[in-house]
mmCIF file of C-alpha atoms in Angstrom:
data_model
loop_
_atom_site.group_PDB
_atom_site.id
_atom_site.type_symbol
_atom_site.label_atom_id
_atom_site.label_comp_id
_atom_site.label_asym_id
_atom_site.label_seq_id
_atom_site.Cartn_x
_atom_site.Cartn_y
_atom_site.Cartn_z
ATOM 1 C CA UNK A 1 104.400 116.533 90.884
ATOM 2 C CA UNK A 2 106.784 113.281 91.401
ATOM 3 C CA UNK A 3 107.262 111.862 94.477
ATOM 4 C CA UNK A 4 110.151 112.147 96.768
ATOM 5 C CA UNK A 5 112.909 109.583 96.734
ATOM 6 C CA UNK A 6 112.499 108.039 100.214
ATOM 7 C CA UNK A 7 115.917 106.203 101.920
ATOM 8 C CA UNK A 8 116.248 104.719 105.437
ATOM 9 C CA UNK A 9 119.543 104.088 106.960
ATOM 10 C CA UNK A 10 118.762 101.050 108.786
ATOM 11 C CA UNK A 11 120.798 101.816 112.212
ATOM 12 C CA UNK A 12 119.841 101.786 115.509
ATOM 13 C CA UNK A 13 122.494 104.270 116.833
ATOM 14 C CA UNK A 14 123.740 107.539 115.741
ATOM 15 C CA UNK A 15 127.334 106.741 115.284
ATOM 16 C CA UNK A 16 129.565 109.166 113.444
ATOM 17 C CA UNK A 17 129.496 106.983 110.556
ATOM 18 C CA UNK A 18 125.970 107.631 109.887
ATOM 19 C CA UNK A 19 125.661 111.338 109.150
ATOM 20 C CA UNK A 20 128.330 110.894 106.211
ATOM 21 C CA UNK A 21 126.043 108.376 104.180
ATOM 22 C CA UNK A 22 122.979 110.216 104.487
ATOM 23 C CA UNK A 23 124.780 113.366 103.831
ATOM 24 C CA UNK A 24 126.236 111.540 100.718
ATOM 25 C CA UNK A 25 122.937 110.320 99.766
ATOM 26 C CA UNK A 26 121.489 113.448 100.029
ATOM 27 C CA UNK A 27 124.008 115.087 97.682
ATOM 28 C CA UNK A 28 123.292 111.944 95.067
ATOM 29 C CA UNK A 29 119.506 112.941 95.127
ATOM 30 C CA UNK A 30 120.075 116.610 94.404
ATOM 31 C CA UNK A 31 122.700 115.745 91.717
ATOM 32 C CA UNK A 32 119.907 114.168 89.924
ATOM 33 C CA UNK A 33 117.525 116.809 89.712
ATOM 34 C CA UNK A 34 117.740 119.481 87.099
ATOM 35 C CA UNK A 35 116.883 123.270 88.057
ATOM 36 C CA UNK A 36 115.684 122.238 91.391
ATOM 37 C CA UNK A 37 117.156 123.530 94.941
ATOM 38 C CA UNK A 38 120.558 122.772 96.136
ATOM 39 C CA UNK A 39 119.275 122.775 99.886
ATOM 40 C CA UNK A 40 119.436 120.043 102.457
ATOM 41 C CA UNK A 41 117.806 120.252 105.366
ATOM 42 C CA UNK A 42 118.754 118.571 108.792
ATOM 43 C CA UNK A 43 115.599 118.122 110.666
ATOM 44 C CA UNK A 44 115.113 117.078 113.783
ATOM 45 C CA UNK A 45 112.203 117.401 116.320
ATOM 46 C CA UNK A 46 113.615 119.861 118.799
ATOM 47 C CA UNK A 47 116.299 121.826 118.364
ATOM 48 C CA UNK A 48 118.467 120.459 121.270
ATOM 49 C CA UNK A 49 118.512 117.220 119.075
ATOM 50 C CA UNK A 50 121.383 118.548 117.206
ATOM 51 C CA UNK A 51 123.610 117.900 120.099
ATOM 52 C CA UNK A 52 123.072 114.385 119.771
ATOM 53 C CA UNK A 53 124.204 113.728 116.166
ATOM 54 C CA UNK A 54 127.673 113.152 115.577
ATOM 55 C CA UNK A 55 128.803 114.348 112.277
ATOM 56 C CA UNK A 56 131.888 112.455 111.654
ATOM 57 C CA UNK A 57 134.247 113.893 109.209
ATOM 58 C CA UNK A 58 131.442 115.473 106.662
ATOM 59 C CA UNK A 59 131.038 118.825 108.656
ATOM 60 C CA UNK A 60 133.007 119.859 111.944
ATOM 61 C CA UNK A 61 131.437 120.338 115.130
ATOM 62 C CA UNK A 62 131.711 124.132 114.399
ATOM 63 C CA UNK A 63 129.487 123.795 111.599
ATOM 64 C CA UNK A 64 126.895 121.702 113.951
ATOM 65 C CA UNK A 65 127.079 124.570 116.162
ATOM 66 C CA UNK A 66 126.201 127.270 113.662
ATOM 67 C CA UNK A 67 123.474 125.063 112.595
ATOM 68 C CA UNK A 68 122.371 124.842 116.152
ATOM 69 C CA UNK A 69 122.244 128.778 116.268
ATOM 70 C CA UNK A 70 119.829 128.846 112.985
ATOM 71 C CA UNK A 71 122.767 129.565 110.549
ATOM 72 C CA UNK A 72 123.082 128.109 106.942
ATOM 73 C CA UNK A 73 126.273 126.210 106.099
ATOM 74 C CA UNK A 74 127.804 125.474 102.706
ATOM 75 C CA UNK A 75 128.275 121.829 101.708
ATOM 76 C CA UNK A 76 130.894 122.252 98.337
ATOM 77 C CA UNK A 77 130.333 124.918 95.663
ATOM 78 C CA UNK A 78 126.433 125.199 95.332
ATOM 79 C CA UNK A 79 124.722 123.129 98.016
ATOM 80 C CA UNK A 80 123.459 124.451 101.494
ATOM 81 C CA UNK A 81 122.693 122.555 104.699
ATOM 82 C CA UNK A 82 120.712 124.245 107.455
ATOM 83 C CA UNK A 83 118.571 122.821 110.389
ATOM 84 C CA UNK A 84 115.032 122.691 110.884
ATOM 85 C CA UNK A 85 112.368 121.497 113.648
ATOM 86 C CA UNK A 86 108.830 119.806 112.994
ATOM 87 C CA UNK A 87 107.578 123.189 114.135
ATOM 88 C CA UNK A 88 109.843 125.389 111.822
ATOM 89 C CA UNK A 89 110.043 123.458 108.301
ATOM 90 C CA UNK A 90 106.559 124.846 107.363
ATOM 91 C CA UNK A 91 107.043 125.150 103.342
ATOM 92 C CA UNK A 92 110.385 125.939 103.498
ATOM 93 C CA UNK A 93 111.550 122.442 102.147
ATOM 94 C CA UNK A 94 110.327 122.761 98.745
ATOM 95 C CA UNK A 95 112.767 121.184 96.319
ATOM 96 C CA UNK A 96 115.220 120.090 99.063
ATOM 97 C CA UNK A 97 116.003 116.734 100.365
ATOM 98 C CA UNK A 98 115.726 116.182 104.258
ATOM 99 C CA UNK A 99 117.806 114.271 106.313
ATOM 100 C CA UNK A 100 115.503 113.448 109.259
ATOM 101 C CA UNK A 101 116.554 112.092 112.680
ATOM 102 C CA UNK A 102 114.835 111.031 115.995
ATOM 103 C CA UNK A 103 111.096 110.886 114.446
ATOM 104 C CA UNK A 104 108.384 108.515 114.708
ATOM 105 C CA UNK A 105 105.614 107.434 112.463
ATOM 106 C CA UNK A 106 103.629 109.915 112.929
ATOM 107 C CA UNK A 107 105.737 112.480 112.532
ATOM 108 C CA UNK A 108 107.012 111.022 109.106
ATOM 109 C CA UNK A 109 103.466 110.891 107.614
ATOM 110 C CA UNK A 110 103.526 114.804 108.478
ATOM 111 C CA UNK A 111 106.535 115.018 106.621
ATOM 112 C CA UNK A 112 105.717 113.415 103.545
ATOM 113 C CA UNK A 113 102.632 115.512 103.223
ATOM 114 C CA UNK A 114 104.828 118.823 102.547
ATOM 115 C CA UNK A 115 104.514 119.650 99.056
ATOM 116 C CA UNK A 116 107.615 119.739 96.583
ATOM 117 C CA UNK A 117 109.887 117.468 98.751
ATOM 118 C CA UNK A 118 112.940 116.222 96.424
ATOM 119 C CA UNK A 119 113.975 113.596 98.818
ATOM 120 C CA UNK A 120 113.527 112.076 102.461
ATOM 121 C CA UNK A 121 116.238 110.245 104.089
ATOM 122 C CA UNK A 122 115.390 108.944 107.481
ATOM 123 C CA UNK A 123 117.603 108.134 110.449
ATOM 124 C CA UNK A 124 115.450 106.249 112.789
ATOM 125 C CA UNK A 125 115.867 105.750 116.401
ATOM 126 C CA UNK A 126 115.041 103.034 117.253
ATOM 127 C CA UNK A 127 113.826 101.762 113.987
ATOM 128 C CA UNK A 128 110.649 99.916 115.135
ATOM 129 C CA UNK A 129 109.291 103.522 115.222
ATOM 130 C CA UNK A 130 109.177 103.767 111.801
ATOM 131 C CA UNK A 131 108.181 100.494 110.420
ATOM 132 C CA UNK A 132 104.541 101.405 109.329
ATOM 133 C CA UNK A 133 105.855 104.160 107.355
ATOM 134 C CA UNK A 134 108.799 102.086 105.559
ATOM 135 C CA UNK A 135 106.024 99.470 104.913
ATOM 136 C CA UNK A 136 103.428 102.064 103.574
ATOM 137 C CA UNK A 137 105.437 103.755 101.110
ATOM 138 C CA UNK A 138 107.779 101.141 100.209
ATOM 139 C CA UNK A 139 111.102 102.994 101.111
ATOM 140 C CA UNK A 140 114.341 101.719 99.756
ATOM 141 C CA UNK A 141 116.643 100.660 102.564
ATOM 142 C CA UNK A 142 120.209 101.467 102.110
ATOM 143 C CA UNK A 143 122.490 98.917 101.323
ATOM 144 C CA UNK A 144 119.525 96.744 99.735
ATOM 145 C CA UNK A 145 117.954 96.660 96.448
ATOM 146 C CA UNK A 146 114.844 98.460 95.532
ATOM 147 C CA UNK A 147 112.004 96.323 96.221
ATOM 148 C CA UNK A 148 108.810 96.644 94.109
ATOM 149 C CA UNK A 149 105.865 98.831 95.285
ATOM 150 C CA UNK A 150 103.154 96.993 97.251
ATOM 151 C CA UNK A 151 100.092 96.747 95.528
ATOM 152 C CA UNK A 152 97.313 98.099 97.287
ATOM 153 C CA UNK A 153 94.575 97.220 94.579
ATOM 154 C CA UNK A 154 94.548 93.189 94.222
ATOM 155 C CA UNK A 155 91.880 93.410 91.851
ATOM 156 C CA UNK A 156 93.080 94.602 88.276
ATOM 157 C CA UNK A 157 89.444 95.356 87.201
ATOM 158 C CA UNK A 158 88.750 97.664 90.174
ATOM 159 C CA UNK A 159 92.391 99.280 89.356
ATOM 160 C CA UNK A 160 91.429 100.240 86.020
ATOM 161 C CA UNK A 161 88.108 101.399 86.730
ATOM 162 C CA UNK A 162 89.561 103.958 89.398
ATOM 163 C CA UNK A 163 92.390 104.804 87.072
ATOM 164 C CA UNK A 164 89.699 105.563 84.431
ATOM 165 C CA UNK A 165 87.569 107.382 86.887
ATOM 166 C CA UNK A 166 90.490 109.705 88.200
ATOM 167 C CA UNK A 167 91.310 110.763 84.776
ATOM 168 C CA UNK A 168 87.842 112.002 84.046
ATOM 169 C CA UNK A 169 87.804 114.071 86.686
#
């Protein structure tokens, strides 16, 4: 199972310019998948956090209210957008791209443990709450070039031994 694409938008507030960028990134991730889901999930810790998201011109306030009521809305001809909370997401994120608002490092680790995520786009608030997750997973920061993954095992002999051992199991 491939690892999800991870992005972070380094903004310290949730202005109207942020959600369109996150949505555009989610659509580009979905556009690169073959035969997968066409589902984007807007995730907040609790349902009432939706009131603090400014969607800009990407979706209307009416659509945001529909998401709050638990409805799914269409983004383009084939892609849907729905809302979930940390409690309700469960296994429903399979093959989906998740746009995450207002979470901390511990909550991101839980989300990263969901199986078959296609992408994870994080809008932190404030950014300091997700620094550990960002470092651990070598997350791509929006507007910057991708950095090389951090080498977890510095000794090449130990690394080769572990690779050999895991291929046997």
